N, C-alpha and C. Protein backbone atom coordinates (compact mmCIF):
# COMPACT_ATOMS: atom_id res chain seq x y z
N UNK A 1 93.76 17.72 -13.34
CA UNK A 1 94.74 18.25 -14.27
C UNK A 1 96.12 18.21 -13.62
N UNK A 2 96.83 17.64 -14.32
CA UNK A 2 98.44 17.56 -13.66
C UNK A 2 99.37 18.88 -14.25
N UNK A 3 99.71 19.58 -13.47
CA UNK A 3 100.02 21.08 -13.58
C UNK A 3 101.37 20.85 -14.71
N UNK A 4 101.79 19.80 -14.99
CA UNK A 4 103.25 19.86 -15.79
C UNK A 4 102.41 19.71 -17.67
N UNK A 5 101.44 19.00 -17.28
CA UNK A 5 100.94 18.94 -18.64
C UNK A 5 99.95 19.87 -19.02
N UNK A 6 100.05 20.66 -18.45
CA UNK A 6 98.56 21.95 -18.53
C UNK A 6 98.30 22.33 -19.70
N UNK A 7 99.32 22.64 -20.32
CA UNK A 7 99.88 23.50 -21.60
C UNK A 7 99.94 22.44 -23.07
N UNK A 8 99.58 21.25 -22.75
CA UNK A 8 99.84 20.22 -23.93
C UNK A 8 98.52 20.49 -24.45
N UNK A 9 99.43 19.75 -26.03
CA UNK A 9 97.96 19.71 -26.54
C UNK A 9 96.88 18.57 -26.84
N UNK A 10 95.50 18.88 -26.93
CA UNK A 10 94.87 17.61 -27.02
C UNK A 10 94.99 16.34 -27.35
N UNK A 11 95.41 16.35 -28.75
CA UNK A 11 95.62 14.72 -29.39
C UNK A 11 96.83 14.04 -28.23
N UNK A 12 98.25 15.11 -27.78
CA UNK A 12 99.17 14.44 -26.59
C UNK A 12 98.56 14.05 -25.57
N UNK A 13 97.65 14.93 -24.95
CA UNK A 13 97.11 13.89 -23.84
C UNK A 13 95.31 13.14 -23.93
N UNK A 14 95.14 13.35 -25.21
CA UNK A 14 94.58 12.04 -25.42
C UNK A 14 95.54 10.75 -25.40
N UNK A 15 96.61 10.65 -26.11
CA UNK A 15 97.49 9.48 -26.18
C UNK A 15 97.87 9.25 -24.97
N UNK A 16 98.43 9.78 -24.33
CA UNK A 16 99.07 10.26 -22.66
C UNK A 16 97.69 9.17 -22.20
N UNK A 17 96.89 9.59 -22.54
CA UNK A 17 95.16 8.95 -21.71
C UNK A 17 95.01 7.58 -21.47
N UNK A 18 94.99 7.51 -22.97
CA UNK A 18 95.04 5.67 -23.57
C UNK A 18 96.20 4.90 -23.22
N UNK A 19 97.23 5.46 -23.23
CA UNK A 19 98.51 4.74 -23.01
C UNK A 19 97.96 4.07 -20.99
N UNK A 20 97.80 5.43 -20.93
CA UNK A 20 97.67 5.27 -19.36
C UNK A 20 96.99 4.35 -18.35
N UNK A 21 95.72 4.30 -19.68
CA UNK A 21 94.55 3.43 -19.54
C UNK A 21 94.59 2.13 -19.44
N UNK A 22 95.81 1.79 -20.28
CA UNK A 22 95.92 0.48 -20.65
C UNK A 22 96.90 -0.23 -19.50
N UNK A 23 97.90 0.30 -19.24
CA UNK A 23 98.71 -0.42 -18.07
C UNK A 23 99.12 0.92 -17.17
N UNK A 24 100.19 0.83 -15.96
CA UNK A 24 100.65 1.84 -15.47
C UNK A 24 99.63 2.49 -13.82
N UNK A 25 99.08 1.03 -13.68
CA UNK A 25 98.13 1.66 -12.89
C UNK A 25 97.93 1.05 -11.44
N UNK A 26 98.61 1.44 -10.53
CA UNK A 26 98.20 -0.09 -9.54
C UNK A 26 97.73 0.63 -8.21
N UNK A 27 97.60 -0.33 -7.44
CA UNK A 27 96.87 -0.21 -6.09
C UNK A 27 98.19 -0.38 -5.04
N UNK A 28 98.31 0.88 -4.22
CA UNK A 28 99.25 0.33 -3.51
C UNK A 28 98.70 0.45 -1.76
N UNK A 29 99.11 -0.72 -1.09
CA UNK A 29 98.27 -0.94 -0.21
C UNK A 29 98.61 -0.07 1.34
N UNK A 30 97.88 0.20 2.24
CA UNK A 30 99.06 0.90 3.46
C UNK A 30 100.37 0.27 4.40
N UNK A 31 101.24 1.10 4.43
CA UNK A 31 102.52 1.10 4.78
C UNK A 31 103.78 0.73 3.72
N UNK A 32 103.04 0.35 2.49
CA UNK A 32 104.16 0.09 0.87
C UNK A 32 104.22 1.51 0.59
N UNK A 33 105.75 1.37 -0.06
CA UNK A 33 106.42 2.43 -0.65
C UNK A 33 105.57 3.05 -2.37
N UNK A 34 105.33 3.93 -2.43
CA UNK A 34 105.06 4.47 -4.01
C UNK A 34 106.46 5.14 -4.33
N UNK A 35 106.87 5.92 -3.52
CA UNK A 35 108.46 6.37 -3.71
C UNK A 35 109.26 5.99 -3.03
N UNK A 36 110.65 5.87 -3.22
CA UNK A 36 111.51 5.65 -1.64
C UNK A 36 112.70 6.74 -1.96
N UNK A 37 112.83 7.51 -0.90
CA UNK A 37 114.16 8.58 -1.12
C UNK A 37 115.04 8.03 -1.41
N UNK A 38 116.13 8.51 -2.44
CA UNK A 38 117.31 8.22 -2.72
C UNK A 38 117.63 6.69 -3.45
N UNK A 39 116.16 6.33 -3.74
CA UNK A 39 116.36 4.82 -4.94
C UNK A 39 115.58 5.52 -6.31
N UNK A 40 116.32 5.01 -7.06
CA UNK A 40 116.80 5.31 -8.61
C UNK A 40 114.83 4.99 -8.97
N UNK A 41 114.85 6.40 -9.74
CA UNK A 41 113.60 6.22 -10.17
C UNK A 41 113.46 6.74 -11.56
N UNK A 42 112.91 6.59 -12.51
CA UNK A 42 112.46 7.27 -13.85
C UNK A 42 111.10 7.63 -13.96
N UNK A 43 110.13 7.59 -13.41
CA UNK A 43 108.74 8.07 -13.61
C UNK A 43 107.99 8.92 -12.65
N UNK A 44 107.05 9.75 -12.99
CA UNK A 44 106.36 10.28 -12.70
C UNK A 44 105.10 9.38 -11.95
N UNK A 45 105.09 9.98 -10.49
CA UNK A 45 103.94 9.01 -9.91
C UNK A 45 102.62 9.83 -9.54
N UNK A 46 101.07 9.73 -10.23
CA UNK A 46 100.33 10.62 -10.10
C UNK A 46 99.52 9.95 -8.87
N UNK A 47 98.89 10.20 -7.90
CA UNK A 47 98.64 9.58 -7.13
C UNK A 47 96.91 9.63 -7.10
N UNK A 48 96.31 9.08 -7.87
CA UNK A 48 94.61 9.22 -7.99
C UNK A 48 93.56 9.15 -6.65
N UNK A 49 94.49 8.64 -5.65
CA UNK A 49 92.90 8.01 -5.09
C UNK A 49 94.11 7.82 -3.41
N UNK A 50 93.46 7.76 -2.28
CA UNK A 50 93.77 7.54 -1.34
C UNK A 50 94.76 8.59 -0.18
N UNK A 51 95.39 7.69 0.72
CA UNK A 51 96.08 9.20 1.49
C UNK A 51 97.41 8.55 1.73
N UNK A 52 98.74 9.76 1.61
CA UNK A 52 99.88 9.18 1.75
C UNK A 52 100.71 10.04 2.76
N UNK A 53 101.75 9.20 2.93
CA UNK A 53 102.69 10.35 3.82
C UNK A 53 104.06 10.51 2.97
N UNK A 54 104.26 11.99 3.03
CA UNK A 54 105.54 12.31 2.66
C UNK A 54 106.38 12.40 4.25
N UNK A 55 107.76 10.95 3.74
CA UNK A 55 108.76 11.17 4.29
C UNK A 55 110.00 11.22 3.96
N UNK A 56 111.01 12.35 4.60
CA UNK A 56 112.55 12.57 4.55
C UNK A 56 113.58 12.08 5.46
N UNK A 57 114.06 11.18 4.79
CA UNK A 57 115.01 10.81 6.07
C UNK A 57 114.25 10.48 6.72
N UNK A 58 113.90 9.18 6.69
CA UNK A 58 112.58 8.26 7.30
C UNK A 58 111.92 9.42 8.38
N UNK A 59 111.39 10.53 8.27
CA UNK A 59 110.62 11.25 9.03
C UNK A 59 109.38 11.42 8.85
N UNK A 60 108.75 11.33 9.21
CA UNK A 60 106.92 11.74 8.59
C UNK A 60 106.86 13.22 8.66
N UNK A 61 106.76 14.11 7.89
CA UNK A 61 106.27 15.58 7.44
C UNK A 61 105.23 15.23 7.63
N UNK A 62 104.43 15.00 6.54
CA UNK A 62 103.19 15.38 6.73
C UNK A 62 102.41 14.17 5.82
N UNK A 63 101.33 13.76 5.66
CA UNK A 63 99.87 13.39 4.91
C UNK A 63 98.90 13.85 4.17
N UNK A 64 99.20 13.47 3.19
CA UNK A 64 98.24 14.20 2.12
C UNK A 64 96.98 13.55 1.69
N UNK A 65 95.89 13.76 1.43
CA UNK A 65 94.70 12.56 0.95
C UNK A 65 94.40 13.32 -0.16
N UNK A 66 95.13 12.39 -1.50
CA UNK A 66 94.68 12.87 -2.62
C UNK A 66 93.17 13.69 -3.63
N UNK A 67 92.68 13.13 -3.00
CA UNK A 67 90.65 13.91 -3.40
C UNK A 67 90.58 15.35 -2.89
N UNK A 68 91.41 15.41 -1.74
CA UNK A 68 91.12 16.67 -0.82
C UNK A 68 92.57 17.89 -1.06
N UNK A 69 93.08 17.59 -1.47
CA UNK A 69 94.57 18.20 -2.17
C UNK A 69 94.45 18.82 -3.82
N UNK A 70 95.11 19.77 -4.04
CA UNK A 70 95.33 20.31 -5.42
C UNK A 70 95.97 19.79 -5.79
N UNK A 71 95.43 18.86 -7.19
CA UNK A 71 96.54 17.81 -8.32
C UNK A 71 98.14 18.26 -7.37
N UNK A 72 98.29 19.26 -7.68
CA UNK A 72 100.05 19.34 -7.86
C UNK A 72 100.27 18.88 -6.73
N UNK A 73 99.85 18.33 -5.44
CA UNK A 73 100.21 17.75 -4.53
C UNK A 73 99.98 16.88 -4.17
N UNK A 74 99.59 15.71 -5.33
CA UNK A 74 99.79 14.48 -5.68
C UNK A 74 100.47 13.89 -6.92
N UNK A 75 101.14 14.93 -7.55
CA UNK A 75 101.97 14.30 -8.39
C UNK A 75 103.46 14.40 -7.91
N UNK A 76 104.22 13.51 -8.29
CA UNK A 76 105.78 13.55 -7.11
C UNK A 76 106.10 12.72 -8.76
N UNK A 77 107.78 13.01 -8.75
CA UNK A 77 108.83 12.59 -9.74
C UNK A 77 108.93 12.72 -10.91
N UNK A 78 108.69 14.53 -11.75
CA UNK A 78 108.61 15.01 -12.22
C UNK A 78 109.77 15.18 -12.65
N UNK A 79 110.57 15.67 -12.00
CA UNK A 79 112.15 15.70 -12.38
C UNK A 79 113.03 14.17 -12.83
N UNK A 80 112.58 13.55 -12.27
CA UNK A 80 113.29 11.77 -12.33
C UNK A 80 112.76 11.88 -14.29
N UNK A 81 111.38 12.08 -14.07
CA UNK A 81 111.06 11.60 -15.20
C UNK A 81 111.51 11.98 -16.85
N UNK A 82 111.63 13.62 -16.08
CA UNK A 82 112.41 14.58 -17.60
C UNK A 82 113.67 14.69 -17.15
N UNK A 83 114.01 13.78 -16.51
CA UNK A 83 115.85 13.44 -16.54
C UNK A 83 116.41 14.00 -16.24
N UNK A 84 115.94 15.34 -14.79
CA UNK A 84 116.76 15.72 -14.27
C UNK A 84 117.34 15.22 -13.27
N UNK A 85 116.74 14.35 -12.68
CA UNK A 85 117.39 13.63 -11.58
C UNK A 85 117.21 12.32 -11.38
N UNK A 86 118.16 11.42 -10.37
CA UNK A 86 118.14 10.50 -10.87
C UNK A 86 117.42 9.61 -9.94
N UNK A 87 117.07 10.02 -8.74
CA UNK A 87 116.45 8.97 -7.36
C UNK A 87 115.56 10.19 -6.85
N UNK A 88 115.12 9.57 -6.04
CA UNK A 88 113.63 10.70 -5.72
C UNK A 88 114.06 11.23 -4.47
N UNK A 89 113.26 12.43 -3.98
CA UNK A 89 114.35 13.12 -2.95
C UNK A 89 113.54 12.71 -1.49
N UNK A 90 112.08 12.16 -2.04
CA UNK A 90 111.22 12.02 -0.77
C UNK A 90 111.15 10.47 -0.86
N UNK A 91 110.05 9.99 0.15
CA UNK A 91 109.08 8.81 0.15
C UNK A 91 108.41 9.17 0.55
N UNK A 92 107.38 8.30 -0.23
CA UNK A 92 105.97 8.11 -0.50
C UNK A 92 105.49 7.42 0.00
N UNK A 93 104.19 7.33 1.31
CA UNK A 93 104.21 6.13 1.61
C UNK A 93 102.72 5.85 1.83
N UNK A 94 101.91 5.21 1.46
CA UNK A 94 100.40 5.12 1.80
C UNK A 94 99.90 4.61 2.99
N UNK A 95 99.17 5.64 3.25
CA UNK A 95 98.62 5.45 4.57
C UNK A 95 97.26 4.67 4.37
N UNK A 96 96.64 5.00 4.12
CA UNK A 96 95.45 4.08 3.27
C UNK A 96 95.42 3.69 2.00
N UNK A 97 94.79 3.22 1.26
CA UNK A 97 95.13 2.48 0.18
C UNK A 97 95.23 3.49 -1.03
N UNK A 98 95.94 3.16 -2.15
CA UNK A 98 96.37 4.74 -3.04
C UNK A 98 96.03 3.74 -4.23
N UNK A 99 95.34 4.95 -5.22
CA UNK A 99 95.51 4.09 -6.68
C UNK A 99 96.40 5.01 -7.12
N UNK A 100 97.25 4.60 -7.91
CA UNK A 100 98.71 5.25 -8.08
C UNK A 100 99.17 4.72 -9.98
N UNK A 101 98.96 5.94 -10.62
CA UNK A 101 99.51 5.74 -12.29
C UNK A 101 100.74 6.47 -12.12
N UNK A 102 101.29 5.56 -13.00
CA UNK A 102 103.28 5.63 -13.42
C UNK A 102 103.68 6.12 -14.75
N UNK A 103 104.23 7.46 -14.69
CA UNK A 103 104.49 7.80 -16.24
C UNK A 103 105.73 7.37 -16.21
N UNK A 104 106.06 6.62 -17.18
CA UNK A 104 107.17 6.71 -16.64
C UNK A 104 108.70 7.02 -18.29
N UNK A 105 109.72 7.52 -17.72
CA UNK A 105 110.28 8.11 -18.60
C UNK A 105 110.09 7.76 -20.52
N UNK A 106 110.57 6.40 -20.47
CA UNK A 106 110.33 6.18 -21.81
C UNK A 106 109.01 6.50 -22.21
N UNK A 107 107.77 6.30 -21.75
CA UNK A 107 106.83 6.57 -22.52
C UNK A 107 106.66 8.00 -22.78
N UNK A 108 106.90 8.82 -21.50
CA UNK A 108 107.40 10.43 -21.76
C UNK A 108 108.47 10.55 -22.78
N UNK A 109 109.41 9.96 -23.43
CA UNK A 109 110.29 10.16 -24.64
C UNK A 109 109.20 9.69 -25.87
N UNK A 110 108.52 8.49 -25.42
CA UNK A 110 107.93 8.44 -26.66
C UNK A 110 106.76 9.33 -27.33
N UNK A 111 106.25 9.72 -26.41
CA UNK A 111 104.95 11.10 -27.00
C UNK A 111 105.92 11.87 -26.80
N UNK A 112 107.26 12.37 -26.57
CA UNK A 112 107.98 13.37 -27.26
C UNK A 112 108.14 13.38 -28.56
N UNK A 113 108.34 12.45 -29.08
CA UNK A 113 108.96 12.23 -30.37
C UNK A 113 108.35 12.35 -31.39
N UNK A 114 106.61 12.09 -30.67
CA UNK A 114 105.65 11.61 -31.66
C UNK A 114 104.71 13.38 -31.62
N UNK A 115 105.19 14.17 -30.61
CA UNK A 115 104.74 15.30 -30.31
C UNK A 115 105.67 16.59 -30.36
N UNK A 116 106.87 16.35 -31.35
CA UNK A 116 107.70 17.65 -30.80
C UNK A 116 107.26 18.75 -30.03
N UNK A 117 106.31 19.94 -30.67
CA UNK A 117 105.81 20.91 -30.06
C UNK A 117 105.92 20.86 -28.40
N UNK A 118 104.81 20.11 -28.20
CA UNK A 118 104.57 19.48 -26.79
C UNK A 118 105.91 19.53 -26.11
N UNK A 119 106.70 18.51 -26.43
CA UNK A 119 107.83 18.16 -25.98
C UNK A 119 108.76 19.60 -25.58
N UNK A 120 109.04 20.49 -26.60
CA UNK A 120 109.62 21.72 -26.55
C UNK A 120 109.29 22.35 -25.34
N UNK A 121 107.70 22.78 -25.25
CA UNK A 121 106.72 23.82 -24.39
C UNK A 121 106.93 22.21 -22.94
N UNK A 122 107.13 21.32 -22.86
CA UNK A 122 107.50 20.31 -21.49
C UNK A 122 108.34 20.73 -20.76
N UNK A 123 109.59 20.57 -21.68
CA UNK A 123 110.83 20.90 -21.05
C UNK A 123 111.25 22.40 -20.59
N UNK A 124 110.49 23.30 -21.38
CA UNK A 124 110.66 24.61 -20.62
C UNK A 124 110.07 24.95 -19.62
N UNK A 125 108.75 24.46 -19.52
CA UNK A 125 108.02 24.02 -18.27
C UNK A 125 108.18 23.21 -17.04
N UNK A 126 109.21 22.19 -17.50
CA UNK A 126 109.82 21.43 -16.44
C UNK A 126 111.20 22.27 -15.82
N UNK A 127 112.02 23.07 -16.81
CA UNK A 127 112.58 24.02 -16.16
C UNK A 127 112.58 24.66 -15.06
N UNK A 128 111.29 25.45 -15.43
CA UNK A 128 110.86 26.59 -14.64
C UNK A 128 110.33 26.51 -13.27
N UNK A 129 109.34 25.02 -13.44
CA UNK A 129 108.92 24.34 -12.00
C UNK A 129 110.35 23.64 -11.47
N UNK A 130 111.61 23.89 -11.63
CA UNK A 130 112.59 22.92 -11.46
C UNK A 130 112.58 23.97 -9.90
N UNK A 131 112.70 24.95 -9.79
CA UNK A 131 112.71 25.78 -8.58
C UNK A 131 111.69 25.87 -7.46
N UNK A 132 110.42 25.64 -7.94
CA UNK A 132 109.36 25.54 -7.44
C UNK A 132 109.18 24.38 -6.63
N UNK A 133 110.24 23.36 -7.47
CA UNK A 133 110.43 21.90 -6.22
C UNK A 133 111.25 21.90 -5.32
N UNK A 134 112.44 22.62 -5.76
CA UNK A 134 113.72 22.51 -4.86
C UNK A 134 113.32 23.25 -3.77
N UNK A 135 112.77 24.59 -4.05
CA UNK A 135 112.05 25.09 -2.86
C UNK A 135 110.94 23.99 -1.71
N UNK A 136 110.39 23.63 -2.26
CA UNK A 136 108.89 22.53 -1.84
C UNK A 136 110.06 21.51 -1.09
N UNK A 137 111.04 21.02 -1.89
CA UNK A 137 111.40 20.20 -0.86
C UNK A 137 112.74 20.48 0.59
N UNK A 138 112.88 21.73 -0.25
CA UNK A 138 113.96 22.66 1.10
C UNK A 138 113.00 22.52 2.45
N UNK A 139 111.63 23.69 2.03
CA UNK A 139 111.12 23.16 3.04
C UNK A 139 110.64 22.29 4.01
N UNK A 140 110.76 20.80 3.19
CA UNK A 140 110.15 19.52 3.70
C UNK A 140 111.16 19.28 4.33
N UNK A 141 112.36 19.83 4.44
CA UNK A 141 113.70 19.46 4.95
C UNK A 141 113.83 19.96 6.20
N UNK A 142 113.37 21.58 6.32
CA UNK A 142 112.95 22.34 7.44
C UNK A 142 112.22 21.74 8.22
N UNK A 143 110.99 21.03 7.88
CA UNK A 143 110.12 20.67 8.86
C UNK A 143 110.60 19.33 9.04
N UNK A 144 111.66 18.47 8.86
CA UNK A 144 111.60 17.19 9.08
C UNK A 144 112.99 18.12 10.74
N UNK A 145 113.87 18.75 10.34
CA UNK A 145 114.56 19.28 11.33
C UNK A 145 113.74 19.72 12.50
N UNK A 146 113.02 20.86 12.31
CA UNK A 146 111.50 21.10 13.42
C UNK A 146 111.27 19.63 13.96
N UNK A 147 111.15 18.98 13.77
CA UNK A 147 110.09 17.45 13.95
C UNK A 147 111.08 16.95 15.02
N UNK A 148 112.57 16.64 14.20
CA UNK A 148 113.45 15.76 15.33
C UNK A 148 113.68 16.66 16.79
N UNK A 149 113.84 18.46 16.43
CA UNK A 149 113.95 18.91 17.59
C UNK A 149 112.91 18.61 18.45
N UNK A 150 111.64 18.53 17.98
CA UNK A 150 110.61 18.63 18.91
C UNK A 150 111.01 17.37 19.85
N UNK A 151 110.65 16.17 18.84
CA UNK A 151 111.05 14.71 19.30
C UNK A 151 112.43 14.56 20.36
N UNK A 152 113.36 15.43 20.41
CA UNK A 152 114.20 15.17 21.27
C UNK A 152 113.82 16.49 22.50
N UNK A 153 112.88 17.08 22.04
CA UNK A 153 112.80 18.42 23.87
C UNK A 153 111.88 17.50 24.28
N UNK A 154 110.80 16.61 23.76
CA UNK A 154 109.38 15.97 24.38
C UNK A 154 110.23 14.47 25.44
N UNK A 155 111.76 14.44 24.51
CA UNK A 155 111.86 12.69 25.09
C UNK A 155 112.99 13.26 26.59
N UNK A 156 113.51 14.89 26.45
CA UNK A 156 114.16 15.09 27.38
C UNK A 156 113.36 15.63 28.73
N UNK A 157 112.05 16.04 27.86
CA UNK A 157 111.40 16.72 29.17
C UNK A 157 110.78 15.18 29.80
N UNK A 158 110.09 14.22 29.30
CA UNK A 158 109.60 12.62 29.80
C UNK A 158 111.00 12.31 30.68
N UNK A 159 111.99 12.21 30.13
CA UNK A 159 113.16 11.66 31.03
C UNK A 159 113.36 12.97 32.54
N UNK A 160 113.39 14.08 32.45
CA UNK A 160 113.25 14.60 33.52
C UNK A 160 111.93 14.06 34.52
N UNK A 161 110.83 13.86 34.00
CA UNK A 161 109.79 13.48 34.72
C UNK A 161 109.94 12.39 35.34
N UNK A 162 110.75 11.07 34.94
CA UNK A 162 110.89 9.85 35.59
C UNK A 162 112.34 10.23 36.35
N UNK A 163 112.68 10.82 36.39
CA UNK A 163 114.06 11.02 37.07
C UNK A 163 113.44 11.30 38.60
């Protein structure tokens, strides 16, 4: 269950299903991008199958393996997609092989259109998680800072050792 569509209703993500079914679906292999920070994106990337790394500012945070993770921490570009933003704030990067479906904006306008209700109860929902990311990725920001300090006390204490 993808936590942004929780609240829809059946016949929407039946369509959402089929649409999905039919194209939007690929294999991406290890060390290819599914996201790249700061390039222009419009869709929502759900990540079905495999293990990836979230990085900031080419840093590795951390690895996620989708099977073993709660949905919501395999879906990334939620905001790109309901048009709040315009490039993605992370990358995505597969570490082993990912099967990876693409919502991507227009077809999210088009089961709007064809779904008002839905659409209404989306966007207030995409609201509300709008904080819940900025937070998620403040922190990813924190730990990419943690990371370089470490990386520069480990390369100063090695250089004392050969000195």
């Amino acid at each position: 269950e993808v936590p942004l569509f929780s609240k829809c209703s059946r016949k929407f993500l039946h369509v959402l299903s089929n649409k999905l079914v039919a194209s939007n679906l690929k294999l991406v292999l290890p060390g290819t991008a599914i996201l790249k920070q700061d390039e222009r994106s419009e869709c929502l990337a759900m990540i079905e199958f495999g293990v990836f790394a979230i990085e900031v500012d080419a840093t590795r945070v951390r690895e996620v393996n989708a099977e073993e993770e709660p949905r919501e921490a395999s879906c990334w570009g939620e905001r790109n997609m309901l048009g709040y933003e315009r490039s993605s704030r992370v990358t995505l990067r597969a570490v082993r092989m990912c099967v990876v479906r693409y919502v991507s904006r227009d077809l999210f306008r088009e089961l709007c259109q064809r779904f008002p209700d839905d659409a209404a109860g989306l966007q207030k929902k995409g609201v509300s998680r709008q904080q819940k990311v900025l937070k998620q990725y403040e922190s990813l920001k924190v730990e990419v800072e943690r990371t370089k300090v470490s990386v520069r006390q480990a390369r100063a204490s090695q250089a004392a050792i050969h000195r």
